[in-house]
């Protein structure tokens, strides 16, 4: 792959995305997110060897929302190891991101760590033995460390907005608590959860933070091992099967990469051995995933021949 | 990769599997399958460059059952193109292989082509304009062509046994028919379905038949293109997200390869750009997938560093 | 109660119903039923002391459909006693009449004998040890006996139409058969089921046939005991809680009588100790129950003070 | 009916219940209730003409729990009329008392006012425009008025215990709030809900309080009309179809009276035109209803011929 090709493709995609009129619908159930201008688009690709290709609003911070679930899972696995799997599964849910039906059928154990209920259970693991403030700080510092950027911050207006309107997440957390799946007080857990969802990052920062997942668990620029090779692969596997809620199969079919989306319109996608990619466009499709973000990734992988389901470009 | 390594690993796995006492439970809801000796195990790996490594009972034919769904999907896509997707989805189901609940909620459209309901819908596509006998013949010849072996046959005792005990599949088919999702008579469709599930193959034949999926749609030994590169990748994507029913997430997490299992105890797994792998052991786990088959594949991928979720072995 | 009052109320209701323009929607999923003229209405009240008050098309036979389920339950209880309850429950379903979801959750045991699945299980009990033709004959003769009218017949066109379009019932029956809940061959059971649903009766005949339920199990005109007092009350209880599918609560709230509806537009309602009432109007509401039939019964019970939920008129 | 017969039957039942060893299981999910001695039993029958027959521990106060839902529904209908039905249905749920599945399917509208979610919606209606303390006071005064006994009180330990362990009810309320079904703050509503469930009453008080439902809405001792005749009948209808959660069909089948149970082990049953009956025994059956309470009521109605499904005793 010639660097200039990547730059060209990324620029091309940013241009095409800017021009499109179908932009999806901005999430409005969190009022603070509903105010975002849907005409924004950003993409950043960071390759294994440190090349960075960006397009669009790649230095505008956005609310990473559920993309944070990849990082809280990583953190929780570091803290508690496979005990995390005692309280959350690893199967696609076959249901919308906020469904409570499955929880009743399966006695409060969420299907996977990337739906809301599962991420709440993961947050409970991180919180253990900490005050909410400490846990929030730990998660934020982990993001800053991975992105190598102390400027990453939590948008407290978004966190407050989620707190005020977070009835569904309160329902999920109380429901799990009723089954004994959560250790900490519900309001503590939700406090941490709402704050890590409200982390604001740029595409540039997010793509940088994801690099260890493309590189067997190691941050390539420093050689520092964040997780073992096995764990990195397994996190990628869960991103592939569960990263886009009830649109995960469609995303795998069209894009063919492990990826995690958030209702803020961001998506982090991993090209194992090659690159970490972040895209952002606030409008969502009916499954709650970034409409243009998915299309942009499909263009990128098609044009560069990046996929985990074929031999790959040569 | 040195050939002798692959041979050694395959032999090692076959030996370990032979020795294990935990063998799962042979499917008994199809009486004819219930008679199979659970102490059998087979594995065949066919690499991109034509190397073949086998272990165990790799020349004993077994009932491929739902592994056939990969090939009927391939055939249906060839016949009807993307119109196939009008009557079957591409999402993991979050339910057991024979669940009817989702069909009621989603008006008779099965979630994906690899659960029973979905494969019945795919069979309906293949049947269109044919007599059942013709459709069965077409599917069988396709398998013989892919495996380059005219000896592949349908076990009529198994087909008859499924027909007699196939109440659940009859329920699924009638339920979809009631929603207008199926064109042909239910009994015609089920006749074809029961027969393609009853195809008998050895691991050697099955691994050979799967080669085009590891090679961008092209049979490597002849250069013949079975499907386009894009379609091959997309079939692999569906195998990854939906190939093991409600154990697909777990399989992706542990093995990390696109694969399709059958209740006969067979699994076909694809290592894009590298190899096609067939394993067989009749005992199933609680999700209806081959117990030792999954364990053998996990050993294989771990020991050879084969995974789609990491940079791969070098 | 002065007889003339009853006559006047019944005439009044028939007149009002004739004039209404909201008539519901005729069931079309059974093609033969879809041809019925929606402008028909009939009502017959037979009191305990033999008085008969009729209005509208009370001598036009209509397809009683699911109203037959009251009589097949009565017959099955006579044949097998409480063993009937081993394969069907006595709880409202909280689901539409043809739902299959509950069957999966509860291992093939239908919630009650008045939803389709439950009535199929009851038909299986009646069939035991008979040929379908014999069982159909037995049910028909039971209806003729209860209505004291040998002219009651089965509309074979309707039975054939149901048979051709009965995919949903085939799904339900095969699904139960898969759980081992049914003894006889599915097609035998459905043959009997489609035929007893296709019994044609007039309101006059139907109201007469229901008298034993209003009179502690005894046909008042002959003193013949059809069922025990306890059983009559219990059948009424099931009619009250389950007789209108997922509109049973609403019917109890508005009309306040044990009753069973059919998609042919008929309803049989019981006023314990007072009367048996049949109404018929082919148009259905969204829960699959006769739209004007329910309204007519609400008028009748309001104007006469007939209800089981209050002290009753004096 | 000769008074002495009623006395004899009631005494007989109390004696038999005292002797039984099968007593069900005391609800333990509310810790404070889990401490109750299961060996208690009480029954009080108050007839239309003021006769009172009691047996067992009829002057021991117990936690009425969900029996309070009959009275809060009555109160809410008085305050808001049929607008209550905009936010709660009138159909049996086909689910356990605390199920959240139905709420997701039906967009936050509970199926009926007698399951927890429905009673929470009713409490929201009562609360409107009040402080929680005022609403609690109003409900308590209503109970004291109906029972003509100012000694009725709220057990604050039980209310506090429910508050601490009420995760499931918090989940239900937040879930409905997320759908916009509730007007007031969740914690306000739950505060009132937990307190009215914690009202303590004796069987004597409860049977007295229920008299208006047996008497067309009028308190027979004073002639005061609590609700209209129509409303009284309709409340009875809802008690019949929904009063025992997912055991309502069974209760109607066995006992044949409108009734409401609570997890404290109390049941209020109405014999229209004849009597109001309260029974209490703390042990519950698998559907969450008083085990001996139901059996006692079945004996009572069988021995006295009281039922709404037959002509009644003469």
Coordinates of C-alpha atoms in Angstrom, one line a residue, chain D:
Chain D
X1 CA -79.1 -19.0 54.0
X2 CA -79.3 -19.6 57.7
X3 CA -76.7 -17.4 59.6
X4 CA -75.6 -20.4 61.7
X5 CA -74.6 -22.2 58.5
X6 CA -72.3 -19.4 57.5
X7 CA -70.8 -19.4 61.0
X8 CA -70.4 -23.2 61.0
X9 CA -68.7 -23.2 57.6
X10 CA -66.3 -20.4 58.5
X11 CA -65.3 -22.1 61.7
X12 CA -64.9 -25.4 60.0
X13 CA -62.6 -23.8 57.4
X14 CA -60.5 -22.0 60.0
X15 CA -60.1 -25.4 61.8
X16 CA -59.1 -27.2 58.7
X17 CA -56.6 -24.5 57.7
X18 CA -55.0 -24.5 61.1
X19 CA -54.3 -28.2 60.8
X20 CA -52.8 -28.3 57.3
X21 CA -49.1 -28.8 56.9
X22 CA -48.8 -27.5 53.3
X23 CA -48.7 -23.8 53.9
X24 CA -46.8 -22.3 50.9
X25 CA -43.8 -20.1 51.1
X26 CA -43.7 -16.7 52.8
X27 CA -42.5 -14.0 50.4
X28 CA -38.9 -13.2 51.2
X29 CA -38.0 -10.6 48.6
X30 CA -39.3 -7.9 51.0
X31 CA -37.2 -8.8 54.0
X32 CA -39.7 -7.4 56.5
X33 CA -42.4 -9.7 55.2
X34 CA -40.1 -12.7 55.3
X35 CA -40.2 -12.6 59.1
X36 CA -44.0 -13.4 59.3
X37 CA -45.0 -16.6 61.0
X38 CA -46.5 -18.9 58.3
X39 CA -48.7 -20.7 60.8
X40 CA -51.3 -17.9 60.8
X41 CA -54.7 -18.0 59.1
X42 CA -57.7 -15.8 59.3
X43 CA -61.0 -15.4 57.5
X44 CA -63.9 -12.9 57.8
X45 CA -67.1 -12.9 55.9
X46 CA -69.3 -9.8 56.1
X47 CA -72.7 -10.4 54.4
X48 CA -74.8 -7.8 52.7
X49 CA -77.1 -7.6 55.7
X50 CA -74.3 -7.0 58.1
X51 CA -73.7 -10.4 59.5
X52 CA -70.1 -11.0 60.4
X53 CA -68.5 -14.5 60.5
X54 CA -64.9 -14.8 61.5
X55 CA -62.3 -17.5 62.1
X56 CA -58.7 -17.7 63.0
X57 CA -56.4 -14.7 63.5
X58 CA -59.0 -12.3 62.2
X59 CA -57.9 -9.4 64.4
X60 CA -54.2 -9.7 63.6
X61 CA -53.1 -6.9 61.2
X62 CA -51.2 -8.0 58.1
X63 CA -49.6 -6.2 55.2
X64 CA -52.3 -5.9 52.5
X65 CA -49.7 -5.3 49.8
X66 CA -51.3 -5.6 46.4
X67 CA -54.8 -5.9 47.8
X68 CA -54.4 -2.1 48.1
X69 CA -54.5 -1.9 44.3
X70 CA -58.2 -2.4 44.3
X71 CA -58.6 0.7 46.4
X72 CA -56.1 2.8 44.7
X73 CA -57.8 2.0 41.4
X74 CA -61.1 3.0 42.9
X75 CA -59.6 6.3 44.1
X76 CA -57.9 7.1 40.8
X77 CA -61.1 6.4 38.9
X78 CA -62.8 8.9 41.2
X79 CA -60.1 11.5 40.6
X80 CA -59.5 11.1 36.9
X81 CA -62.4 9.0 35.6
X82 CA -61.8 7.1 32.4
X83 CA -58.6 9.0 31.7
X84 CA -57.0 6.4 33.9
X85 CA -57.4 4.0 31.0
X86 CA -55.1 6.1 28.8
X87 CA -52.1 4.8 30.7
X88 CA -53.1 1.3 31.8
X89 CA -55.0 -1.5 30.1
X90 CA -57.7 -3.9 31.2
X91 CA -56.3 -7.2 29.9
X92 CA -54.8 -10.2 31.8
X93 CA -51.0 -10.1 31.3
X94 CA -50.2 -13.7 30.8
X95 CA -47.0 -12.9 32.8
X96 CA -45.7 -12.9 36.4
X97 CA -46.6 -9.9 38.6
X98 CA -43.3 -8.2 38.1
X99 CA -42.6 -8.8 34.4
X100 CA -41.1 -6.1 32.4
X101 CA -41.3 -7.9 29.0
X102 CA -44.8 -6.8 28.2
X103 CA -44.0 -3.1 28.9
X104 CA -41.3 -3.1 26.2
X105 CA -43.7 -4.7 23.7
X106 CA -46.5 -2.3 24.5
X107 CA -44.5 0.9 24.8
X108 CA -44.7 1.4 28.6
X109 CA -48.5 0.9 29.0
X110 CA -49.1 -1.8 31.6
X111 CA -51.7 -4.4 30.8
X112 CA -53.9 -3.9 33.8
X113 CA -54.0 -2.0 37.1
X114 CA -53.4 -5.0 39.3
X115 CA -49.9 -6.0 38.2
X116 CA -47.1 -3.9 39.8
X117 CA -46.4 -1.7 36.7
X118 CA -50.1 -1.0 36.4
X119 CA -50.5 -0.1 40.0
X120 CA -47.5 2.2 39.8
X121 CA -49.3 4.0 36.9
X122 CA -52.4 4.3 39.0
X123 CA -50.4 5.7 41.9
X124 CA -49.1 8.4 39.5
X125 CA -52.7 9.4 38.8
X126 CA -53.5 9.7 42.5
X127 CA -50.3 11.7 43.1
X128 CA -50.9 14.3 40.5
X129 CA -50.8 17.7 42.1
X130 CA -50.0 16.4 45.5
X131 CA -46.9 15.9 47.6
X132 CA -46.2 12.2 48.3
X133 CA -47.1 12.7 52.0
X134 CA -50.5 14.1 51.0
X135 CA -51.3 11.2 48.6
X136 CA -50.3 8.6 51.2
X137 CA -52.6 10.4 53.7
X138 CA -55.5 10.4 51.2
X139 CA -55.2 6.7 50.4
X140 CA -54.9 5.8 54.1
X141 CA -58.0 7.9 55.0
X142 CA -59.9 6.3 52.2
X143 CA -59.2 2.9 53.7
X144 CA -60.2 4.0 57.1
X145 CA -63.4 5.4 55.7
X146 CA -64.3 2.3 53.8
X147 CA -63.5 0.0 56.8
X148 CA -65.1 2.5 59.2
X149 CA -62.0 2.2 61.4
X150 CA -59.5 4.9 62.2
X151 CA -57.1 2.4 63.6
X152 CA -55.9 1.3 60.2
X153 CA -52.2 2.3 59.8
X154 CA -49.2 2.1 57.6
X155 CA -46.4 -0.2 58.7
X156 CA -43.4 2.1 58.1
X157 CA -40.9 -0.8 58.6
X158 CA -42.5 -2.7 55.8
X159 CA -42.5 0.5 53.6
X160 CA -38.9 1.1 54.4
X161 CA -38.0 -2.5 53.7
X162 CA -39.8 -2.4 50.3
X163 CA -38.0 0.9 49.5
X164 CA -34.6 -0.7 50.2
X165 CA -35.2 -3.9 48.2
X166 CA -37.6 -2.5 45.5
X167 CA -35.2 -2.7 42.6
X168 CA -37.7 -4.4 40.3
X169 CA -40.4 -1.8 41.0
X170 CA -37.8 0.9 40.4
X171 CA -37.0 -0.8 37.1
X172 CA -40.6 -0.9 36.1
X173 CA -41.2 2.8 37.0
X174 CA -38.1 4.1 35.3
X175 CA -39.0 2.0 32.2
X176 CA -42.5 3.5 32.0
X177 CA -41.1 7.0 32.7
X178 CA -38.8 6.5 29.7
X179 CA -41.9 6.0 27.6
X180 CA -43.5 9.1 29.0
X181 CA -46.3 7.2 30.7
X182 CA -45.6 8.7 34.2
X183 CA -46.0 12.4 35.0
X184 CA -44.5 12.6 38.5
X185 CA -40.9 11.9 39.6
X186 CA -40.2 8.2 39.9
X187 CA -39.1 8.4 43.5
X188 CA -42.3 10.3 44.5
X189 CA -44.5 7.7 42.8
X190 CA -42.6 4.8 44.4
X191 CA -42.7 6.5 47.8
X192 CA -46.5 6.5 47.6
X193 CA -46.6 3.0 46.1
X194 CA -44.5 1.5 48.8
X195 CA -46.5 3.1 51.5
X196 CA -49.9 2.1 50.3
X197 CA -48.7 -1.5 49.8
X198 CA -47.5 -1.3 53.5
X199 CA -51.0 -0.6 54.9
X200 CA -51.7 -3.1 57.7
X201 CA -55.2 -4.4 58.1
X202 CA -57.0 -7.2 59.8
X203 CA -59.3 -9.6 57.9
X204 CA -62.2 -8.0 59.7
X205 CA -61.2 -4.5 58.5
X206 CA -60.5 -5.7 55.0
X207 CA -63.8 -7.5 54.5
X208 CA -65.6 -4.5 55.8
X209 CA -63.7 -2.2 53.4
X210 CA -64.7 -4.4 50.4
X211 CA -68.5 -4.3 51.0
X212 CA -69.2 -1.5 48.5
X213 CA -68.0 -3.8 45.7
X214 CA -70.6 -6.5 46.6
X215 CA -73.3 -3.9 46.8
X216 CA -73.4 -2.0 43.5
X217 CA -70.9 0.6 44.8
X218 CA -72.8 1.5 47.9
X219 CA -71.6 1.0 51.5
X220 CA -74.6 -1.0 52.8
X221 CA -74.4 0.1 56.4
X222 CA -74.6 3.8 55.5
X223 CA -76.2 3.9 52.0
X224 CA -73.2 6.0 50.9
X225 CA -72.3 5.6 47.3
X226 CA -68.6 5.1 46.9
X227 CA -68.7 4.5 43.1
X228 CA -71.5 4.1 40.6
X229 CA -73.1 0.7 40.1
X230 CA -71.4 0.4 36.7
X231 CA -68.0 1.2 38.1
X232 CA -68.4 -1.3 40.9
X233 CA -69.2 -4.1 38.4
X234 CA -66.3 -3.1 36.2
X235 CA -63.8 -3.2 39.1
X236 CA -65.1 -6.6 40.0
X237 CA -64.6 -7.7 36.3
X238 CA -61.0 -6.6 36.5
X239 CA -60.5 -8.4 39.8
X240 CA -61.8 -11.6 38.2
X241 CA -59.7 -11.5 35.0
X242 CA -56.5 -9.9 36.5
X243 CA -56.7 -10.1 40.3
X244 CA -54.3 -13.1 40.8
X245 CA -51.5 -12.2 38.3
X246 CA -50.7 -15.2 36.1
X247 CA -52.9 -17.4 38.4
X248 CA -56.1 -15.5 37.6
X249 CA -57.5 -18.1 35.3
X250 CA -56.9 -20.8 37.8
X251 CA -58.5 -18.8 40.6
X252 CA -61.6 -18.1 38.5
X253 CA -61.8 -21.8 37.6
X254 CA -61.5 -23.0 41.2
X255 CA -63.1 -20.2 43.3
X256 CA -65.2 -18.4 40.8
X257 CA -65.3 -15.0 42.5
X258 CA -63.7 -11.6 41.7
X259 CA -60.8 -11.3 44.1
X260 CA -57.5 -9.6 44.6
X261 CA -54.5 -11.1 46.3
X262 CA -51.3 -9.6 47.9
X263 CA -47.9 -11.1 48.6
X264 CA -48.6 -10.5 52.3
X265 CA -50.9 -13.5 52.0
X266 CA -54.2 -11.6 52.0
X267 CA -57.1 -12.0 49.5
X268 CA -60.2 -9.9 49.2
X269 CA -63.0 -11.7 47.4
X270 CA -66.4 -10.3 46.4
X271 CA -69.7 -12.3 46.3
X272 CA -71.9 -9.8 44.4
X273 CA -75.1 -9.2 46.2
X274 CA -74.1 -11.4 49.1
X275 CA -70.9 -10.7 50.9
X276 CA -67.3 -9.4 51.1
X277 CA -64.7 -11.9 52.2
X278 CA -61.2 -11.5 53.5
X279 CA -58.8 -14.3 54.1
X280 CA -55.2 -14.3 55.1
X281 CA -52.4 -16.8 55.3
X282 CA -48.8 -15.7 54.7
X283 CA -47.5 -18.7 52.6
X284 CA -47.7 -18.2 48.9
X285 CA -48.0 -20.6 45.9
X286 CA -45.8 -20.5 42.8
X287 CA -47.9 -17.7 41.2
X288 CA -47.4 -15.5 44.3
X289 CA -50.9 -15.9 45.7
X290 CA -51.8 -17.1 49.2
X291 CA -51.8 -20.9 49.2
X292 CA -54.2 -21.6 52.0
X293 CA -56.2 -18.4 51.3
X294 CA -57.1 -19.7 47.9
X295 CA -58.0 -23.2 49.3
X296 CA -60.1 -21.6 52.0
X297 CA -62.0 -19.6 49.5
X298 CA -62.6 -22.6 47.3
X299 CA -64.0 -24.5 50.3
X300 CA -66.2 -21.5 51.2
X301 CA -67.7 -21.1 47.8
X302 CA -68.2 -24.8 47.3
X303 CA -69.8 -25.4 50.6
X304 CA -72.1 -22.3 50.4
X305 CA -72.7 -22.6 46.6
X306 CA -71.4 -19.1 46.1
X307 CA -70.2 -18.4 42.6
X308 CA -70.8 -15.9 39.9
X309 CA -70.6 -18.7 37.3
X310 CA -73.8 -20.5 38.2
X311 CA -77.3 -19.7 39.2
X312 CA -76.2 -19.5 42.8
X313 CA -77.6 -21.2 45.9
X314 CA -81.2 -20.8 46.6

